Amino acid sequence: GVRDQVDSFRAGLNDVFPLECLVTFSPLELREMFCGEDRIEWTEEQLLGHLHPGGGLTDKSPTYKFLVAELLEMNQAERSRFLDFVSSCPRLPPGGIAKFHVDVFPDTTATKQGFPRSRACANQLYLPPYDSKDEMHAKLHEAMHCSAGHHEQRVRDL
């Protein structure tokens, strides 16, 4: 089974700091420290502070405004998919949105029929020039759902 993996994990962790230190934390606290926060909460003000437009995109650009509006309307499952799409991690880091950022760029090679794309290793999102929030919604959700699990699949294949 996984016994050897668990033993190796414990040994590696113990190399960094004594495992006895962990007994002061509850299981929930440990989970949040290692895995990030369960609830994905953000406000418009927080998004504007942590979604950084670049490459000619500004906070006044319609495409950027569509993205912010779309993110505010997402439920927890959709927010998790979005985070997974842009960062390969479906949770906010410990500390929440305050410890997270995404650089948002226009995709200059895409048409309005194109899909958003991401560079998850760098927390970068590239958006085609959509004419409406409805277009953004449809294309972003399709991109998020069609790319889900790509990194997990790669790990399983190794």
PDB file of N, CA, C and O in Angstrom, residues 26-27 71 74 90 117-118 156:
ATOM      1  N   SER A  26      -4.405  21.552  15.347  1.00  0.00           N
ATOM      2  CA  SER A  26      -5.534  20.658  15.074  1.00  0.00           C
ATOM      3  C   SER A  26      -5.399  20.134  13.646  1.00  0.00           C
ATOM      4  O   SER A  26      -4.691  20.735  12.821  1.00  0.00           O
ATOM      5  N   PRO A  27      -6.096  19.040  13.317  1.00  0.00           N
ATOM      6  CA  PRO A  27      -6.067  18.549  11.932  1.00  0.00           C
ATOM      7  C   PRO A  27      -6.509  19.614  10.924  1.00  0.00           C
ATOM      8  O   PRO A  27      -5.933  19.734   9.847  1.00  0.00           O
ATOM      9  N   LEU A  71     -15.864  36.423 -12.189  1.00  0.00           N
ATOM     10  CA  LEU A  71     -15.307  35.800 -10.980  1.00  0.00           C
ATOM     11  C   LEU A  71     -16.184  36.067  -9.758  1.00  0.00           C
ATOM     12  O   LEU A  71     -16.321  35.200  -8.892  1.00  0.00           O
ATOM     13  N   MET A  74     -19.164  33.588  -9.697  1.00  0.00           N
ATOM     14  CA  MET A  74     -18.893  32.146  -9.609  1.00  0.00           C
ATOM     15  C   MET A  74     -19.233  31.591  -8.229  1.00  0.00           C
ATOM     16  O   MET A  74     -19.011  32.253  -7.210  1.00  0.00           O
ATOM     17  N   PRO A  90      -6.428  24.027  -6.819  1.00  0.00           N
ATOM     18  CA  PRO A  90      -7.832  24.417  -6.710  1.00  0.00           C
ATOM     19  C   PRO A  90      -8.200  25.188  -5.443  1.00  0.00           C
ATOM     20  O   PRO A  90      -9.369  25.430  -5.181  1.00  0.00           O
ATOM     21  N   ARG A 117      -6.514  31.085 -22.161  1.00  0.00           N
ATOM     22  CA  ARG A 117      -5.481  30.098 -21.871  1.00  0.00           C
ATOM     23  C   ARG A 117      -4.677  30.597 -20.688  1.00  0.00           C
ATOM     24  O   ARG A 117      -4.724  31.777 -20.355  1.00  0.00           O
ATOM     25  N   SER A 118      -3.968  29.681 -20.072  1.00  0.00           N
ATOM     26  CA  SER A 118      -3.210  30.064 -18.887  1.00  0.00           C
ATOM     27  C   SER A 118      -1.817  29.473 -18.919  1.00  0.00           C
ATOM     28  O   SER A 118      -1.556  28.496 -19.625  1.00  0.00           O
ATOM     29  N   ARG A 156      -0.117  10.860 -12.963  1.00  0.00           N
ATOM     30  CA  ARG A 156      -0.488   9.434 -12.991  1.00  0.00           C
ATOM     31  C   ARG A 156       0.277   8.680 -14.076  1.00  0.00           C
ATOM     32  O   ARG A 156       0.562   7.512 -13.934  1.00  0.00           O
TER      33      ARG A 156
END
